[in-house]
CSV table of C-alpha atoms in Angstrom, one decimal:
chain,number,residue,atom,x,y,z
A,105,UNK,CA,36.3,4.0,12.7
A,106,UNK,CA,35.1,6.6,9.9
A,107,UNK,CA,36.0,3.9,6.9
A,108,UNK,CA,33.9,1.3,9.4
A,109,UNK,CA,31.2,3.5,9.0
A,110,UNK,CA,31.2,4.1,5.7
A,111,UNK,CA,32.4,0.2,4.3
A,112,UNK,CA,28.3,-1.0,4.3
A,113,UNK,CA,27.3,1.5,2.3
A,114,UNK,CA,30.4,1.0,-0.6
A,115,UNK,CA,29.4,-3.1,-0.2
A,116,UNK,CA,25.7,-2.2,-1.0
A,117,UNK,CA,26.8,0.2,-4.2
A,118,UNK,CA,28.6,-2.4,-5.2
A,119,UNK,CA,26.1,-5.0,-4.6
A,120,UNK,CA,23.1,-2.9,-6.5
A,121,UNK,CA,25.6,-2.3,-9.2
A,122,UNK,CA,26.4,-5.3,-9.9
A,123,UNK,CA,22.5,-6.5,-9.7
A,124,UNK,CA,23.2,-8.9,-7.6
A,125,UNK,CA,20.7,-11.9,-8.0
A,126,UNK,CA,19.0,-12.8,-4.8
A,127,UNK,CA,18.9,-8.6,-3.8
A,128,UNK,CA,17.3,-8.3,-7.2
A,129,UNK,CA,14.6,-11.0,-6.8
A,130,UNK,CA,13.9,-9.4,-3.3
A,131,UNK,CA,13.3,-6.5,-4.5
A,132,UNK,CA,11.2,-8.2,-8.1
A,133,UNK,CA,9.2,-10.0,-4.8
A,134,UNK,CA,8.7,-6.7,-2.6
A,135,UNK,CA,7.1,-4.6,-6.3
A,136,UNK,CA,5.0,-7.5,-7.0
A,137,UNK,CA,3.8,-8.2,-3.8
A,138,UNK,CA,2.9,-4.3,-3.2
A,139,UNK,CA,1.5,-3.3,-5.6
A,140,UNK,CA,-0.8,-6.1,-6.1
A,141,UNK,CA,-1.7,-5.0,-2.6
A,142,UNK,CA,-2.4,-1.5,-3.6
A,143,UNK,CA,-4.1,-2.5,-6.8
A,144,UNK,CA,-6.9,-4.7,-4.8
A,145,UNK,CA,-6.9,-2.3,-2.1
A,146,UNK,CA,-7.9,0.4,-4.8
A,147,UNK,CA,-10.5,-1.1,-6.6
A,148,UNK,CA,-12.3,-2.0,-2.9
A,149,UNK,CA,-11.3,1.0,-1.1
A,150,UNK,CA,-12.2,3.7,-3.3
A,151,UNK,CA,-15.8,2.7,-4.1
A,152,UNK,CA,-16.9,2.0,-0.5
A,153,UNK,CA,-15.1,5.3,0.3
A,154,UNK,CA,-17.5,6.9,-2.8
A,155,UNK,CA,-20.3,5.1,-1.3
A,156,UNK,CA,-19.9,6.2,2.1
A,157,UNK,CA,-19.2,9.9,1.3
A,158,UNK,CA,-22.4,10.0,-1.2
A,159,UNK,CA,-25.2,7.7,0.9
A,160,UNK,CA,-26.8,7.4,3.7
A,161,UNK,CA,-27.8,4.2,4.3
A,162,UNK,CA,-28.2,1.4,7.5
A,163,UNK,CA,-25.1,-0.1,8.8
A,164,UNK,CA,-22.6,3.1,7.2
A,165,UNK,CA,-21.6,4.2,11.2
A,166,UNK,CA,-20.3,0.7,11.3
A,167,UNK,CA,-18.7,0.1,8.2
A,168,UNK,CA,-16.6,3.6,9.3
A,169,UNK,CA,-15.9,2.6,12.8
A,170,UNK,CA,-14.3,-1.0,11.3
A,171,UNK,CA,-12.6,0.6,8.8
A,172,UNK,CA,-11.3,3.2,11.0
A,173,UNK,CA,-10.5,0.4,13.3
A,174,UNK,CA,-8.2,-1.4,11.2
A,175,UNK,CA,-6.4,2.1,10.5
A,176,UNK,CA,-5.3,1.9,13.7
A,177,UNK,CA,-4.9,-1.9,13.9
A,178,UNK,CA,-0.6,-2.9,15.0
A,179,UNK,CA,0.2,-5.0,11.9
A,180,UNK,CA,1.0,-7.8,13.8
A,181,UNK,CA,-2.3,-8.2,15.0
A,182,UNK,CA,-3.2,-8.3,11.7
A,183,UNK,CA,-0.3,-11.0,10.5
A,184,UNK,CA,-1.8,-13.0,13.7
A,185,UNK,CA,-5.4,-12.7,12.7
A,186,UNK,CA,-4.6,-13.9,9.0
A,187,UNK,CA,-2.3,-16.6,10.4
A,188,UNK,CA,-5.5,-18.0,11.8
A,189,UNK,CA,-7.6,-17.3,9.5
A,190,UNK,CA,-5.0,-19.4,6.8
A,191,UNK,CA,-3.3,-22.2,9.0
A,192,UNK,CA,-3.9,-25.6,8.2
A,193,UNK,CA,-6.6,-25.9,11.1
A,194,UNK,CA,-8.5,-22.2,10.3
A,195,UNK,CA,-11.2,-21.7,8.5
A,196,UNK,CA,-9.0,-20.9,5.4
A,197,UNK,CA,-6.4,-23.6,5.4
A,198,UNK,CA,-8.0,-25.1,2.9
A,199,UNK,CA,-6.9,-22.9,0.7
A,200,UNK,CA,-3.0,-23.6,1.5
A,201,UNK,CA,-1.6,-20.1,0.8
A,202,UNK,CA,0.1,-19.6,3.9
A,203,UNK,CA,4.1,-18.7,4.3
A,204,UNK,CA,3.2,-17.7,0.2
A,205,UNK,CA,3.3,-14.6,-1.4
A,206,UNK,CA,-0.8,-14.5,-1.8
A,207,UNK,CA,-0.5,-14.8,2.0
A,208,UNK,CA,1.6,-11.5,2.2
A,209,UNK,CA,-0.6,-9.9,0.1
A,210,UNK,CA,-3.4,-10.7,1.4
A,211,UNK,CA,-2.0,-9.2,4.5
A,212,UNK,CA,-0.9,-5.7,3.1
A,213,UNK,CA,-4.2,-5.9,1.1
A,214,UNK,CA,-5.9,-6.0,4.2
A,215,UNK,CA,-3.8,-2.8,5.7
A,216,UNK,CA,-3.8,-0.7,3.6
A,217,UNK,CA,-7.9,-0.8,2.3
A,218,UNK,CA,-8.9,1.1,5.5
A,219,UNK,CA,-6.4,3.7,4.3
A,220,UNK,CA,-8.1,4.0,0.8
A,221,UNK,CA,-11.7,3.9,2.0
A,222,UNK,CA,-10.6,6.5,4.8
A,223,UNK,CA,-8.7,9.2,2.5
A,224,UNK,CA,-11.0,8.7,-0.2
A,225,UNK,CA,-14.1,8.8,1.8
A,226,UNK,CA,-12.8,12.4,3.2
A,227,UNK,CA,-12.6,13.5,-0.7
A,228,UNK,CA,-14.9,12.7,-1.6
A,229,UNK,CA,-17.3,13.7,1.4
A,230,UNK,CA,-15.9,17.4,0.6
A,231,UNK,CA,-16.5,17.2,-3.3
A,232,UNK,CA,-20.2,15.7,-2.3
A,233,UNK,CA,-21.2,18.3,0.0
A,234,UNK,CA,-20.2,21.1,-2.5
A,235,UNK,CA,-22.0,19.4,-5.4
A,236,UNK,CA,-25.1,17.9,-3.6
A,237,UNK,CA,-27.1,20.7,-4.1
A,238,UNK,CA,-27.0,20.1,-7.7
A,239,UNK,CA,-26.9,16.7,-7.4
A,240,UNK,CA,-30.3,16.7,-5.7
A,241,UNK,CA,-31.5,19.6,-8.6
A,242,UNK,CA,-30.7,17.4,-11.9
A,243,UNK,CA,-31.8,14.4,-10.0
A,244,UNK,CA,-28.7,12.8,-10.3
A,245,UNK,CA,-28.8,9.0,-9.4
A,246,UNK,CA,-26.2,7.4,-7.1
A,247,UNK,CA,-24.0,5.7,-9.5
A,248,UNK,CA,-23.9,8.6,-11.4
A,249,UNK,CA,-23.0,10.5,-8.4
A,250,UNK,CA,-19.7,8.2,-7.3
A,251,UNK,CA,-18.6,8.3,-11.8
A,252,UNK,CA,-18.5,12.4,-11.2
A,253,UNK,CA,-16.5,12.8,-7.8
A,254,UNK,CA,-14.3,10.1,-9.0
A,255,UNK,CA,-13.3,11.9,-12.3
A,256,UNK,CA,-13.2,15.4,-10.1
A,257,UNK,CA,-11.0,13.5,-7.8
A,258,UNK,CA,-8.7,12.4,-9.9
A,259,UNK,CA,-5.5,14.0,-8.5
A,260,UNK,CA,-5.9,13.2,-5.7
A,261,UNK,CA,-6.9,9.5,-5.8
A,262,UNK,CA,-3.9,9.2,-7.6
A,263,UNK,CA,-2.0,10.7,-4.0
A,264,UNK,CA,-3.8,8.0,-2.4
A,265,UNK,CA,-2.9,5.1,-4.4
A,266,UNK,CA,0.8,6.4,-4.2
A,267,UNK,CA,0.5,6.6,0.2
A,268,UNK,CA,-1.1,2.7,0.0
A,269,UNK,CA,2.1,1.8,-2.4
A,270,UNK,CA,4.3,3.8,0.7
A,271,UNK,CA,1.9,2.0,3.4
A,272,UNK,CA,2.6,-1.3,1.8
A,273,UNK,CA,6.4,-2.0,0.8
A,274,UNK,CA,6.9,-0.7,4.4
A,275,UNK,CA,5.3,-3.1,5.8
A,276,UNK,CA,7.2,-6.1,7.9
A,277,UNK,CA,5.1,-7.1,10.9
A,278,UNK,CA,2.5,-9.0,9.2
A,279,UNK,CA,4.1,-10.2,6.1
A,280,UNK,CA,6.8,-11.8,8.2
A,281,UNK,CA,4.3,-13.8,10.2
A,282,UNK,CA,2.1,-14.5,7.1
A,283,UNK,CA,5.4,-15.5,4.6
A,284,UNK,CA,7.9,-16.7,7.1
A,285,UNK,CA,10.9,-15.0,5.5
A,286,UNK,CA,11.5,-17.9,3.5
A,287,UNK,CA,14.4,-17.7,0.9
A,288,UNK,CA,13.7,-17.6,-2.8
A,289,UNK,CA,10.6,-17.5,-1.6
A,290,UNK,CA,8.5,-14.9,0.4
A,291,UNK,CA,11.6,-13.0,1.5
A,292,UNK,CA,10.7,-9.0,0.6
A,293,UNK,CA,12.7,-5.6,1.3
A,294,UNK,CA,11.8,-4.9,5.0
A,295,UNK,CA,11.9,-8.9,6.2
A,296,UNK,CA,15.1,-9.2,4.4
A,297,UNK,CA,16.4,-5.9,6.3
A,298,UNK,CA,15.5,-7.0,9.6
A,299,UNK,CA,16.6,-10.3,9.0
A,300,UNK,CA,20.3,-9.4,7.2
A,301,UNK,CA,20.6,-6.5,10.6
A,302,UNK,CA,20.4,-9.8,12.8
A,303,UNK,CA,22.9,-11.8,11.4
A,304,UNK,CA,25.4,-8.6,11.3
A,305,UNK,CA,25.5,-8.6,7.2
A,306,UNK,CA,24.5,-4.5,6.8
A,307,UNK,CA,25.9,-4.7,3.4
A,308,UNK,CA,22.4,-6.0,2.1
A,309,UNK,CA,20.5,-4.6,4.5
A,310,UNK,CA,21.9,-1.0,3.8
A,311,UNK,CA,21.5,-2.2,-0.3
A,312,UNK,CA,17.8,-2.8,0.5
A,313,UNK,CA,17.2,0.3,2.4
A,314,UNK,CA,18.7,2.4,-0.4
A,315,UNK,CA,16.7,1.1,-2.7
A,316,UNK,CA,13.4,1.8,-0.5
A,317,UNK,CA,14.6,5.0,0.0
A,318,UNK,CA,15.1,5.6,-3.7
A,319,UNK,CA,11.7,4.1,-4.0
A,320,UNK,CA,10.0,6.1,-1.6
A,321,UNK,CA,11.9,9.1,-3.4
A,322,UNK,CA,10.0,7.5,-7.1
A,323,UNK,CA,6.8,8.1,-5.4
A,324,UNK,CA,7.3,11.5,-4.1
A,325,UNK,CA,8.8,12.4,-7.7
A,326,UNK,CA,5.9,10.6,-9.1
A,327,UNK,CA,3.1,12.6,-7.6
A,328,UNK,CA,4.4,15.9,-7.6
A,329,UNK,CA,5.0,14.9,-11.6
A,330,UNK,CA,1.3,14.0,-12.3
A,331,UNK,CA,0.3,17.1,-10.1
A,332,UNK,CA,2.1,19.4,-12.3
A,333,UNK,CA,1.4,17.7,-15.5
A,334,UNK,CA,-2.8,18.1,-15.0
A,335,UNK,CA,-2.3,21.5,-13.6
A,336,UNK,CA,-0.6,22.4,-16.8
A,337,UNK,CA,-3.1,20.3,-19.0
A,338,UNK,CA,-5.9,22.1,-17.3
A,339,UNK,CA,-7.0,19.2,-15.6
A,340,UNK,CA,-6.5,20.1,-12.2
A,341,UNK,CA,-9.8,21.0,-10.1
């Protein structure tokens, strides 16, 4: 019983070791996939969280409510809703992305930009309060305003970015609806998992979920890292 135990995880060694092809392309997909999510979920989250944090302006309340909404959205929903959305007969079929990779990252794109306009709207809603007085003395204009709590933020922005990456390669509900955990094709880390614990082969499951672990171990490493490095530069604020 003990060596039963322990005989998936000396397959997956041997498996990651060995860099076994098709676990390596899953894993080439998962990165890929994840952080091209993170990326586009940066560049939209973090200004409309700036935005948000710095104006006040018609329609904000709702913009936070829809965001805050789809914080708390089950993933599957989502996978559902962009199944729709990118069938052949939704609005978007046209575009023919679905059981793709763009399809999955639309999906994790779409999950994890409430979680950068929410974290860095709270940011920078603190670092806006404490500044707006002088703000508001040296006449400071709005975009001008968003550049400065950005750079002041900078530490932690990059926390943020680092918790969308966690958010993302986590993800299975709606990337397996969106990509159809097709071979060679759309099949990442978690779908694989799920999908390898089904058919009773825990060898490459237990593979992939060391590697996730050691991943989310990376990020962990990562940020406590840059954390230490600007304290030590004098960069920290």
């Amino acid at each position: 019983m003990f060596l039963d135990f322990w005989t998936p995880f000396k397959l997956a060694f041997d498996l990651l070791l060995s860099a076994d092809t098709e676990l390596m392309g899953i894993i080439g997909l998962s990165l890929k996939v994840s952080l091209t999510a993170v990326f586009i979920s940066l560049v939209i989250g973090m200004p409309l969280g700036a935005i948000l944090a710095s104006k006040k302006f018609f329609g904000a309340p709702v913009l936070i409510v829809i965001s805050n909404t789809f914080l708390s959205m089950p993933p599957v929903v989502v996978g559902l809703l962009i199944y729709i959305l990118i069938s052949r007969s939704g609005p978007l079929g046209w575009l023919e992305i679905l059981y793709t990779p763009y399809a999955m990252i639309l999906a994790q794109s779409i999950l994890v930009v409430p979680m950068s306009i929410a974290l860095s709207r709270q940011i920078f809603e603190t670092l806006n309060n404490e500044y707006k007085p002088l703000f508001t003395s040296l006449g400071v204009n709005a975009l001008r305003r968003i550049m400065v709590l950005v750079v002041d933020a900078r530490i932690a922005l990059i926390t943020i970015g680092l918790a969308c990456f966690g958010r993302a390669i986590s993800e299975v509900g709606a990337v397996i609806i969106v990509g159809g955990n097709i071979r060679h094709s759309t099949r990442v880390m978690t779908t694989a998992i799920a999908l390898e614990t089904s058919k009773g082969e825990l060898a490459i499951a237990m593979a992939l979920g060391l590697v996730l672990l050691s991943i989310a171990l990376v990020v962990n490493i990562a940020s406590q890292f840059l954390r230490h490095y600007f304290k030590k530069a004098a960069l920290d604020v």
